[in-house]
mmCIF file of C-alpha atoms and ligand atoms in Angstrom:
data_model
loop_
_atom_site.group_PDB
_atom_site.id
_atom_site.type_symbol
_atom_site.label_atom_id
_atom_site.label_comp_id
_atom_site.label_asym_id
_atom_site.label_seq_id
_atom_site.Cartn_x
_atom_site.Cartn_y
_atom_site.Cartn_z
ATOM 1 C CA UNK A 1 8.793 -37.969 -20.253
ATOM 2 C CA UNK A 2 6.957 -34.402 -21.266
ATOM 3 C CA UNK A 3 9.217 -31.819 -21.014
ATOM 4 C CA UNK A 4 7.743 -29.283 -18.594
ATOM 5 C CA UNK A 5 6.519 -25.704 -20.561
ATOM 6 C CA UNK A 6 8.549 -22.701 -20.027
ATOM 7 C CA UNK A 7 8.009 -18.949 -20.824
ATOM 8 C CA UNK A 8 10.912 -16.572 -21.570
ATOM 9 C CA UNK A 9 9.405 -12.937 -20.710
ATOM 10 C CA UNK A 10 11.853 -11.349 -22.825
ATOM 11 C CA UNK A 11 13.960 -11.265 -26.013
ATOM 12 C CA UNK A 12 17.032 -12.981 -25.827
ATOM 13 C CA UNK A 13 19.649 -14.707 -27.321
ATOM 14 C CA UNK A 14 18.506 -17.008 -30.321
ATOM 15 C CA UNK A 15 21.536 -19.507 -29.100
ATOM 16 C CA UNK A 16 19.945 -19.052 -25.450
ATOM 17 C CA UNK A 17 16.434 -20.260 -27.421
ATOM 18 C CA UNK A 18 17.776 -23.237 -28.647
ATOM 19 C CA UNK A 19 19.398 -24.526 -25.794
ATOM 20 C CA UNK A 20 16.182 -24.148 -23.973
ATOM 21 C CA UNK A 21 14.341 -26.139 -26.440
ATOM 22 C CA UNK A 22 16.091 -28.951 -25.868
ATOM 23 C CA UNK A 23 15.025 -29.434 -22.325
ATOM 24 C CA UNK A 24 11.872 -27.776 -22.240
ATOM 25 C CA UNK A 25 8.453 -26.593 -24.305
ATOM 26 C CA UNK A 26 9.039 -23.345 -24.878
ATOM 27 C CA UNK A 27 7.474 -19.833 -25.458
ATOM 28 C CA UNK A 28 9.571 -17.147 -26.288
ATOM 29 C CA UNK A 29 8.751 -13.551 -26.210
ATOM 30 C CA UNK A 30 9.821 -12.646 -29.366
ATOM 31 C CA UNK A 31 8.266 -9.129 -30.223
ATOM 32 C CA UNK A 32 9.763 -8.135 -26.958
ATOM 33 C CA UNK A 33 7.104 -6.424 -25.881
ATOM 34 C CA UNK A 34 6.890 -5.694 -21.949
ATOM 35 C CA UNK A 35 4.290 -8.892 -20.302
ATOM 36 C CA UNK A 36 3.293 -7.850 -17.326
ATOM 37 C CA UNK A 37 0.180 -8.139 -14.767
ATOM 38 C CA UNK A 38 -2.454 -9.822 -16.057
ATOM 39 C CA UNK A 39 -0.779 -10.694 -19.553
ATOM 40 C CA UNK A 40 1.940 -12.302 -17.559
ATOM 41 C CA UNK A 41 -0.615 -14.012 -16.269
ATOM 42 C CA UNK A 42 -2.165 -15.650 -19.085
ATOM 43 C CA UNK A 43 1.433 -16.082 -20.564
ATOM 44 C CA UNK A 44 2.251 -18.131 -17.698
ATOM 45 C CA UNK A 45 -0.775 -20.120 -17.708
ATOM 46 C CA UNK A 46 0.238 -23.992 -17.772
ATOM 47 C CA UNK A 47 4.040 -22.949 -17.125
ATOM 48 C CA UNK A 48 6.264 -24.360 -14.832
ATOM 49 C CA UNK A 49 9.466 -22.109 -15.158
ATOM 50 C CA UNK A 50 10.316 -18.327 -16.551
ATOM 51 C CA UNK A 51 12.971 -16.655 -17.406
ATOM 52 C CA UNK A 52 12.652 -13.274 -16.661
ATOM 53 C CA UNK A 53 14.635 -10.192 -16.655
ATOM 54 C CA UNK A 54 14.951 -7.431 -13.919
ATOM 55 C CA UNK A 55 11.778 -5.484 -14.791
ATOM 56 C CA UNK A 56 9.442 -8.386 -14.937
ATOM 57 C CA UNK A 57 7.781 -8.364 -12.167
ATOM 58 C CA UNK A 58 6.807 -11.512 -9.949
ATOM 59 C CA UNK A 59 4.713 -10.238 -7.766
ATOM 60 C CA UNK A 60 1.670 -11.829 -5.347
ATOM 61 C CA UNK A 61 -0.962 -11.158 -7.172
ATOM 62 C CA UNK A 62 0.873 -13.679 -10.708
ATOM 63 C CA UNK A 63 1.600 -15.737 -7.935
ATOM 64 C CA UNK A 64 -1.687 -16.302 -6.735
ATOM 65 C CA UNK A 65 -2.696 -16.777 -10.726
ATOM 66 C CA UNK A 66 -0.230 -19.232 -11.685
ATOM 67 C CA UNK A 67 -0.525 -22.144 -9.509
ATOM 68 C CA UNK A 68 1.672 -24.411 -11.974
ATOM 69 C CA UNK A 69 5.207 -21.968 -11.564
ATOM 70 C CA UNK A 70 7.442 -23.319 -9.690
ATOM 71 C CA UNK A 71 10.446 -21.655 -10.433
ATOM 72 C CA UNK A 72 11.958 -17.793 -12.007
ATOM 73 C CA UNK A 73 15.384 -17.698 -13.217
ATOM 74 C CA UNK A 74 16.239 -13.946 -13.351
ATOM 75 C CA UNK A 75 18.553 -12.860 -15.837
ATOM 76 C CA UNK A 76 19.845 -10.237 -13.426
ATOM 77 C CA UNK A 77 22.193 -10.109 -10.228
ATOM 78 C CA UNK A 78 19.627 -7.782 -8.649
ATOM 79 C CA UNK A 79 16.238 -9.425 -7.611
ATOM 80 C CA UNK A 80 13.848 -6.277 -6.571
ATOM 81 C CA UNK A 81 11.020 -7.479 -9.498
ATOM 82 C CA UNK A 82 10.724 -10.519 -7.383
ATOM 83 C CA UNK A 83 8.502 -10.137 -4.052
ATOM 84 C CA UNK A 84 10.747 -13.217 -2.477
ATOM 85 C CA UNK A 85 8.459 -13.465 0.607
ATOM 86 C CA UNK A 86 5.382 -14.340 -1.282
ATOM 87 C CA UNK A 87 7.464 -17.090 -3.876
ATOM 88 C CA UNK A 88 8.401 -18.441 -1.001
ATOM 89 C CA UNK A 89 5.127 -18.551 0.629
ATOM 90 C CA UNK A 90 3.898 -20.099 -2.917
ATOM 91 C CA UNK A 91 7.033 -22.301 -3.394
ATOM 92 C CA UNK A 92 8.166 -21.094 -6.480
ATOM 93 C CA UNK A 93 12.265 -21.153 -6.613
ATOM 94 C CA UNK A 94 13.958 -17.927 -6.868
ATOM 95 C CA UNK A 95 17.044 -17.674 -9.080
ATOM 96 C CA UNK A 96 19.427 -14.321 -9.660
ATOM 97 C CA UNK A 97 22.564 -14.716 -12.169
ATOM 98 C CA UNK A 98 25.326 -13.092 -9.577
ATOM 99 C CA UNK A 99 29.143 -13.211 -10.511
ATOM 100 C CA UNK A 100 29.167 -13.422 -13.962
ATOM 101 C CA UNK A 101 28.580 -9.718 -14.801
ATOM 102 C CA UNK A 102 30.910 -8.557 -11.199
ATOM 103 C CA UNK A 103 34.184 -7.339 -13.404
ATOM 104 C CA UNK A 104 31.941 -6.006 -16.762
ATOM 105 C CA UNK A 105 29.528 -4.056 -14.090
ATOM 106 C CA UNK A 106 32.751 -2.804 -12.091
ATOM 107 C CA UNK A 107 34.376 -1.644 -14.948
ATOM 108 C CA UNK A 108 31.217 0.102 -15.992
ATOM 109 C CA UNK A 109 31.046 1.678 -12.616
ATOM 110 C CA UNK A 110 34.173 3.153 -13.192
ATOM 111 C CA UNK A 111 33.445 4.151 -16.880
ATOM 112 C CA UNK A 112 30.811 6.300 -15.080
ATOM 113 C CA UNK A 113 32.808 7.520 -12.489
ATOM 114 C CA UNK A 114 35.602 8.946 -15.330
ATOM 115 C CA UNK A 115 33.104 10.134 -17.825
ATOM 116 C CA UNK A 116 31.568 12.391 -14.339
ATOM 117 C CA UNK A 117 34.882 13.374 -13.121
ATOM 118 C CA UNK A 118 36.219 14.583 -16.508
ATOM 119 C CA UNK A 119 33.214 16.004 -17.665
ATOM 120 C CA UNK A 120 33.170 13.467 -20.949
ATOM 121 C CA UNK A 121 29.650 13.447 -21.714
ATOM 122 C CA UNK A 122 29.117 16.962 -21.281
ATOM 123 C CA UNK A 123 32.182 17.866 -23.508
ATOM 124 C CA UNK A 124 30.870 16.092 -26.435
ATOM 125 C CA UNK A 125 27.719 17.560 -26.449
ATOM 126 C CA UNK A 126 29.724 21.044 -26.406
ATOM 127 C CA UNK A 127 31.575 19.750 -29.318
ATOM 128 C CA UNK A 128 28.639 18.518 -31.221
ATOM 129 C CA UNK A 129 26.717 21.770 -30.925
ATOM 130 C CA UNK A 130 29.023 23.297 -33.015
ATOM 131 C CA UNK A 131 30.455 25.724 -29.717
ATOM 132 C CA UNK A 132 33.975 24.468 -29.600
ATOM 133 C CA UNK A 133 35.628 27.659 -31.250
ATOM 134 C CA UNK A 134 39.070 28.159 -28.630
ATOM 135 C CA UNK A 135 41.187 26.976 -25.993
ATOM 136 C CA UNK A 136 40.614 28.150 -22.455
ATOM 137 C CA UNK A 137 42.287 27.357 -19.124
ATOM 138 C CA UNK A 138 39.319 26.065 -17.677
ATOM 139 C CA UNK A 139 37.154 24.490 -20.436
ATOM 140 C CA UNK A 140 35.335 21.576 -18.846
ATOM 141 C CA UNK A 141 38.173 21.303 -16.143
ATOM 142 C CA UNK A 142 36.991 18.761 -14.245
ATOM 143 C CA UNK A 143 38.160 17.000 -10.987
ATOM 144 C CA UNK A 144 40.938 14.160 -10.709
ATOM 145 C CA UNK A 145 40.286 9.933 -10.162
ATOM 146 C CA UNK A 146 44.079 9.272 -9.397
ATOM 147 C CA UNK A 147 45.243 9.920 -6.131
ATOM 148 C CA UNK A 148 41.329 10.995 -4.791
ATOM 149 C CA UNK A 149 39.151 9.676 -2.248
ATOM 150 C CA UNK A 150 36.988 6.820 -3.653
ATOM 151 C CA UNK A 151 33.702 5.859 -1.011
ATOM 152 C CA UNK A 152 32.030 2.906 -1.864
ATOM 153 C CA UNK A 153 28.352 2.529 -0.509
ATOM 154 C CA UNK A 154 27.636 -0.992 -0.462
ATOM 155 C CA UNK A 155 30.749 -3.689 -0.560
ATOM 156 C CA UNK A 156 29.775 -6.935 -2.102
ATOM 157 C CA UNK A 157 31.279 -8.795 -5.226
ATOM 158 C CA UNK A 158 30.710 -5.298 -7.357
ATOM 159 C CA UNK A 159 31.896 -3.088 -4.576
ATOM 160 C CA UNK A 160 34.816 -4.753 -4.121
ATOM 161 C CA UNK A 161 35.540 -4.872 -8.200
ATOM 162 C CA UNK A 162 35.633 -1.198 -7.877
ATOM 163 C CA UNK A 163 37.558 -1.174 -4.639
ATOM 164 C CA UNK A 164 40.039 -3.243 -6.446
ATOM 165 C CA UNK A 165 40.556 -0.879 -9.628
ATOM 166 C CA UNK A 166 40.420 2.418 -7.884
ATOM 167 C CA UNK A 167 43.421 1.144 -5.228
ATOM 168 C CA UNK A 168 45.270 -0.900 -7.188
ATOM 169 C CA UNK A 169 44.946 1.251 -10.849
ATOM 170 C CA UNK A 170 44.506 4.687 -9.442
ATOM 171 C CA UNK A 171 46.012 4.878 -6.515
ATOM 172 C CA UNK A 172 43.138 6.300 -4.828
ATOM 173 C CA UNK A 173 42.210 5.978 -0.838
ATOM 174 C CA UNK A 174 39.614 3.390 -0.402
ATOM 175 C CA UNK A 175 36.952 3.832 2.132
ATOM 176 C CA UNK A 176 33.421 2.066 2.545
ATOM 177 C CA UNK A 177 30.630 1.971 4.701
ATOM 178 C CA UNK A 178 28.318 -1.487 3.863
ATOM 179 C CA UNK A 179 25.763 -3.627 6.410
ATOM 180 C CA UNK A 180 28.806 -5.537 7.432
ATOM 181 C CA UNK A 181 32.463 -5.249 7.450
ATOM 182 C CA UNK A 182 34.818 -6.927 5.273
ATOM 183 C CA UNK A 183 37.220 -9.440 6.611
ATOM 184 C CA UNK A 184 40.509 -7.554 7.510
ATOM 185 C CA UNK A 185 42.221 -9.903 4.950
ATOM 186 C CA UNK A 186 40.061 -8.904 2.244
ATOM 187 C CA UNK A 187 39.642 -4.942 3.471
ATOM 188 C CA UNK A 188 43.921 -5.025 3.571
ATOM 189 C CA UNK A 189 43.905 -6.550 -0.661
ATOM 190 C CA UNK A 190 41.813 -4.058 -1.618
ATOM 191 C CA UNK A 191 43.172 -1.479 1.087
ATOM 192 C CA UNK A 192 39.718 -0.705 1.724
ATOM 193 C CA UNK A 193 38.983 1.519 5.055
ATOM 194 C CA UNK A 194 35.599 0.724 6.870
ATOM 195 C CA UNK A 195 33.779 3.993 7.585
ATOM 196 C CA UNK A 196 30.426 5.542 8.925
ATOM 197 C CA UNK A 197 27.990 6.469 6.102
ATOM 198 C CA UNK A 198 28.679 9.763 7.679
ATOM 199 C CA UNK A 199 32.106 10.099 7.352
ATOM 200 C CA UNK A 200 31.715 8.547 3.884
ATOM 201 C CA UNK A 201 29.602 10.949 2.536
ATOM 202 C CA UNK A 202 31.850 13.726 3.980
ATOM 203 C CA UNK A 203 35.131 12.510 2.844
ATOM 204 C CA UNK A 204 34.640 11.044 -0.503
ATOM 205 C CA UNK A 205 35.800 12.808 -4.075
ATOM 206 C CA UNK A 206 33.742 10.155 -5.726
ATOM 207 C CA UNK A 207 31.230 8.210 -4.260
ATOM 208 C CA UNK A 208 29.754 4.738 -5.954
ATOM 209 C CA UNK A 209 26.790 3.308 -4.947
ATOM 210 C CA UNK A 210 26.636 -0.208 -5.342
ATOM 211 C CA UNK A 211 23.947 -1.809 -3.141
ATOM 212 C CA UNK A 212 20.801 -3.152 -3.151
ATOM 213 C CA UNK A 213 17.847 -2.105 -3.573
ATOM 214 C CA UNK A 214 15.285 -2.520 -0.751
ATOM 215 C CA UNK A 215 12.840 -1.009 1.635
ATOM 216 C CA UNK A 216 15.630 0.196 4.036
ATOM 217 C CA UNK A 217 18.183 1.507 1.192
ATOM 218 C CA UNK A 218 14.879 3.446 -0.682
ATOM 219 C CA UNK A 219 16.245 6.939 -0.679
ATOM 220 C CA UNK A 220 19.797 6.266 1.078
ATOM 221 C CA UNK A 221 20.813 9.147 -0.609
ATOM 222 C CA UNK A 222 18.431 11.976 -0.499
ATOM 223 C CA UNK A 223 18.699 16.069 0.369
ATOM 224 C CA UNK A 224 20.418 15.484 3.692
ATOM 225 C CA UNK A 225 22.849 12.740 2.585
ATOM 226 C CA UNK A 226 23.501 15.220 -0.687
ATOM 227 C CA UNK A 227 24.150 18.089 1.717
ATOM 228 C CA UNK A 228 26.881 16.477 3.422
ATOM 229 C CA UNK A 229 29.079 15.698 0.554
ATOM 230 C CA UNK A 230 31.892 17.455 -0.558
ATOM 231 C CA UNK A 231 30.696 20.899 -3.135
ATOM 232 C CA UNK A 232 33.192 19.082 -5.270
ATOM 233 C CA UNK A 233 32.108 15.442 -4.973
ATOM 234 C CA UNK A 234 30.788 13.147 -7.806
ATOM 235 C CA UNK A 235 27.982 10.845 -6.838
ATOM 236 C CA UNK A 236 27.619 7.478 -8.882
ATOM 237 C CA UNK A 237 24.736 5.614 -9.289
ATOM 238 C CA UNK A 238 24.968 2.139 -10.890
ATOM 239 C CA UNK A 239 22.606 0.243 -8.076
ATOM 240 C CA UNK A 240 19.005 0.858 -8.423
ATOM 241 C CA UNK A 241 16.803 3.675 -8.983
ATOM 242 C CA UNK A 242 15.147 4.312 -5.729
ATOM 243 C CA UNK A 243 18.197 4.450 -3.704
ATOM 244 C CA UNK A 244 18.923 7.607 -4.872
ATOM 245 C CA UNK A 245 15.624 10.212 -4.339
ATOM 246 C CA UNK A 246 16.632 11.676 -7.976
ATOM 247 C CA UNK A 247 14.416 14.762 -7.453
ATOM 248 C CA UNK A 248 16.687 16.001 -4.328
ATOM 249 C CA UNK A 249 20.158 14.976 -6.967
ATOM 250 C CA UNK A 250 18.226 17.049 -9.857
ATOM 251 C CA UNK A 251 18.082 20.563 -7.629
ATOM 252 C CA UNK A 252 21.825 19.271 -5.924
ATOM 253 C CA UNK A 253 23.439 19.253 -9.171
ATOM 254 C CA UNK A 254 21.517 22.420 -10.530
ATOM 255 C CA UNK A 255 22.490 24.113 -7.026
ATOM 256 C CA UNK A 256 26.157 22.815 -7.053
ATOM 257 C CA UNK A 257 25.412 20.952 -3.533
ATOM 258 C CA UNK A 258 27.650 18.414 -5.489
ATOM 259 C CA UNK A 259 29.840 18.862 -8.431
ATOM 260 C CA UNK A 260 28.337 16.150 -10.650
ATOM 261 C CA UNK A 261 26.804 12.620 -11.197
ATOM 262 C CA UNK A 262 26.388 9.458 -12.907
ATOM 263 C CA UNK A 263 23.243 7.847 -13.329
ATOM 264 C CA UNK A 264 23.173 4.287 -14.821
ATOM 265 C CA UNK A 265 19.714 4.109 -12.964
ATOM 266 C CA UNK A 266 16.752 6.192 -12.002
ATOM 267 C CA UNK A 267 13.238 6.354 -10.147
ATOM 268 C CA UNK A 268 10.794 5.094 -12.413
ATOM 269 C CA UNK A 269 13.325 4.200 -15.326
ATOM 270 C CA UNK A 270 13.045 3.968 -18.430
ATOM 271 C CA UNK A 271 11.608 7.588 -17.328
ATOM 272 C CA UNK A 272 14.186 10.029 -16.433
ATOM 273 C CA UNK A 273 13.009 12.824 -13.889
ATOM 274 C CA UNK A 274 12.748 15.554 -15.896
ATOM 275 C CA UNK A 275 15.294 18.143 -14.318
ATOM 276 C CA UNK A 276 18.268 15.036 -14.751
ATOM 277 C CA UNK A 277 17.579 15.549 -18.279
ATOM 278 C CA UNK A 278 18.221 19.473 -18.332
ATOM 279 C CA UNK A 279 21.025 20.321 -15.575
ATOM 280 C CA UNK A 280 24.490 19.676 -17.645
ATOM 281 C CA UNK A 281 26.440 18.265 -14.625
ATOM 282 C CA UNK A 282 25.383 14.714 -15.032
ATOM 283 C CA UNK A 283 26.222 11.621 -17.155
ATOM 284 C CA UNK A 284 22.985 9.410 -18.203
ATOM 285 C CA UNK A 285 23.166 5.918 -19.388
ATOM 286 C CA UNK A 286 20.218 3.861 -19.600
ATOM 287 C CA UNK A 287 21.056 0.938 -17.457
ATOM 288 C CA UNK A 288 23.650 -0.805 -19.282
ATOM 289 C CA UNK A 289 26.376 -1.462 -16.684
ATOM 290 C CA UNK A 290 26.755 -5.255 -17.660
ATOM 291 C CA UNK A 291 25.770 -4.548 -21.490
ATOM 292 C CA UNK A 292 28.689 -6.732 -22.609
ATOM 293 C CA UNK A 293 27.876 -9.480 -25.220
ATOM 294 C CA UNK A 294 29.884 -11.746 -23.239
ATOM 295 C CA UNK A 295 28.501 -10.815 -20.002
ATOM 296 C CA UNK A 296 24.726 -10.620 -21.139
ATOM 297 C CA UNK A 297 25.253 -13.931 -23.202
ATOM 298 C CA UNK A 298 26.856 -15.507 -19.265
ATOM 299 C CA UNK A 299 23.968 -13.970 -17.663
ATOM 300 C CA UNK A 300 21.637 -15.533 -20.095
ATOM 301 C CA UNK A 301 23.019 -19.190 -20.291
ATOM 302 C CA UNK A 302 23.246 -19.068 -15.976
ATOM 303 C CA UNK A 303 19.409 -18.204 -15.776
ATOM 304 C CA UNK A 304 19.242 -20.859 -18.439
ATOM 305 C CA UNK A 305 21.128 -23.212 -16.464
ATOM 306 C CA UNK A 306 18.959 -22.594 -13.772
ATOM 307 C CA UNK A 307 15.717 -23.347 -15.320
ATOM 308 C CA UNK A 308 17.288 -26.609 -16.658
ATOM 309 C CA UNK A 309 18.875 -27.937 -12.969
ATOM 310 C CA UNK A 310 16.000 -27.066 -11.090
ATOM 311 C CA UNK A 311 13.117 -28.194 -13.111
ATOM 312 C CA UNK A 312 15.606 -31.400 -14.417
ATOM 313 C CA UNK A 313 15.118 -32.598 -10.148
ATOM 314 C CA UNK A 314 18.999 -31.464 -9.511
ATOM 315 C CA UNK A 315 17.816 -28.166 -7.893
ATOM 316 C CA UNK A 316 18.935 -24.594 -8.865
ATOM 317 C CA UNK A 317 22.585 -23.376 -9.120
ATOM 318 C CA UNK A 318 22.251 -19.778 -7.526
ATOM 319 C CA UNK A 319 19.290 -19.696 -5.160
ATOM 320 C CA UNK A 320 18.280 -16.307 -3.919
ATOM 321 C CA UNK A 321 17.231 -17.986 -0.590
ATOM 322 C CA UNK A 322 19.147 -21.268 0.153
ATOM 323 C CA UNK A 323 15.611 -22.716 1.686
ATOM 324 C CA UNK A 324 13.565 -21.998 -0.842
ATOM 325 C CA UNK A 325 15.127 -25.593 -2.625
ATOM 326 C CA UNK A 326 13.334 -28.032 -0.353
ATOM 327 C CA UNK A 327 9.733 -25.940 -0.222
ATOM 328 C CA UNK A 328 9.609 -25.866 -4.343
ATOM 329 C CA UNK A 329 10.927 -29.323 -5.117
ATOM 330 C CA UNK A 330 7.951 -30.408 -2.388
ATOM 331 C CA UNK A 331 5.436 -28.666 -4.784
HETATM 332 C C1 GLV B 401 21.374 -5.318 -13.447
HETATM 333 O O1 GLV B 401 20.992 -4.270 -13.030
HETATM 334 C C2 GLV B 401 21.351 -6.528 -12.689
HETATM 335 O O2 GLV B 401 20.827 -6.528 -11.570
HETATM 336 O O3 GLV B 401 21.855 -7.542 -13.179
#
């Protein structure tokens, strides 16, 4: 039998190649230069499966040119490249690689969260510039993790990881305000109090935002959110850009609205709005919360795995939308 033609849209593991070549025809991206549009497109021409990463995006218009796809394995837990309701309207499978990168991402969230609250980042750069010269009672005093108020924006798998650590290593008050509750068995493990956004944003010394990103989250946090927060908060970002409106957390931060923040993602990214890049207050990472080698290489090998189940007639392994299966394998 032919092996049906692939197209990874990215660099990625050369082991991650290989195993891909054994079930499939495949074209690799291997410059790693950004396909997108119309050059995704043409790539895709005669393709029945990608593997893509979170900033390729699958949107209706490559739909509508490549008739032959019938399935994208993202190599990401967060699907917001993919327009869902037009693959499903052209049967093409949606994969996401969820799980694998909960406890790397989680501990990355609160990497963030320590580097913000204790002023790491900004420290260095002190250090570096050649201005450390003395001690003084307050240098880069920052605000405490143990014993504080941790809110949590958004409690799935990653919300919970951080739940989990802040409770259990910190000993900080959990609180959370998400589309739906917890079950009280879970919300009593990772003593875990269901609030109000409101009260969330008002009580919390730290607050991580860990949903998704989409339509109704764009701009979740935005001038009027910021102004209810605490003047000596810490705000978290290791979502999405977009759910944060990162002009109104640039003049927050340079206004003291907030004490400081922790941006793994941004509007826009790889830009950076301009005024995050200038006001000190802030910790900037460029979106490497799961950037473990272990973690990227399990990411890899499930959108792999994917690729291989679906398009080898045993159907996919994480399905963004359960239905999707029987419209696609129809195609
Ligand atoms: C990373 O942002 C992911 O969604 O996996």
């Amino acid at each position: 039998m032919p092996k049906p033609h692939i197209l990874v849209t990215r660099a990625v593991f050369p082991e991650i190649i290989e195993k891909l070549k054994l079930h499939f025809e495949v074209e690799a991206n291997t410059d790693d230069v950004e396909w997108q549009g119309e050059e995704l497109v043409r790539r895709l021409q005669g393709k029945q499966g990608a593997f893509t990463t979170g900033g390729v995006k699958i949107d209706a218009a490559v739909l509508a040119g490549c008739p032959e796809l019938k399935i994208c394995a993202n190599m990401a837990v967060g699907y917001n490249n993919f327009d869902i309701e037009a693959m499903t309207r052209h049967g093409v499978m949606a994969t996401n690689a969820p799980d694998v990168l909960t406890e790397t991402t989680a501990d990355f969230g609160f990497a963030l969260l320590m580097a913000t609250a204790r002023r790491v980042t900004e420290s260095e750069h002190f250090l570096r510039r050649g201005e450390w010269k003395t001690w003084r009672y307050d240098m880069f005093a920052g605000s405490d993790v143990h014993g504080s108020t941790l809110g949590i924006l958004g409690m799935g798998r990653i919300g919970q990881g951080i739940a989990r650590r802040g409770a259990l290593g910190f000993g900080m008050k959990v609180i959370y305000h998400n589309r739906s509750r917890l079950d009280a068995g879970i919300e009593a493990e990772l003593k875990a109090d269901y609030v109000s956004k409101e009260a969330l944003l008002k009580s919390a010394d730290h607050l991580v935002l860990v949903l998704p990103y989409s339509p109704s989250s764009h701009h979740a946090i935005g001038a009027a959110e910021l102004r209810q927060m605490k003047p000596t908060a810490t705000l978290i970002n290791i979502a999405r850009g977009g759910i944060v409106d990162d002009a109104a957390l640039a003049a927050a931060l340079r206004e003291r609205t907030i004490s400081a923040a922790g941006l793994d993602v941004f509007e826009g990214e790889p830009s950076v709005h301009p005024e995050l890049l200038t006001v000190p207050n802030v910790v900037l990472t460029p979106h490497i919360a799961s950037a473990t080698i272990p973690t990227r290489l399990a990411m890899a090998n499930l959108a792999a795995d994917n690729l291989i189940s679906f398009l080898g007639g045993k159907g996919p392994l994480t399905p963004i939308v359960p239905v999707a299966p029987a419209i696609a394998a129809s195609k």
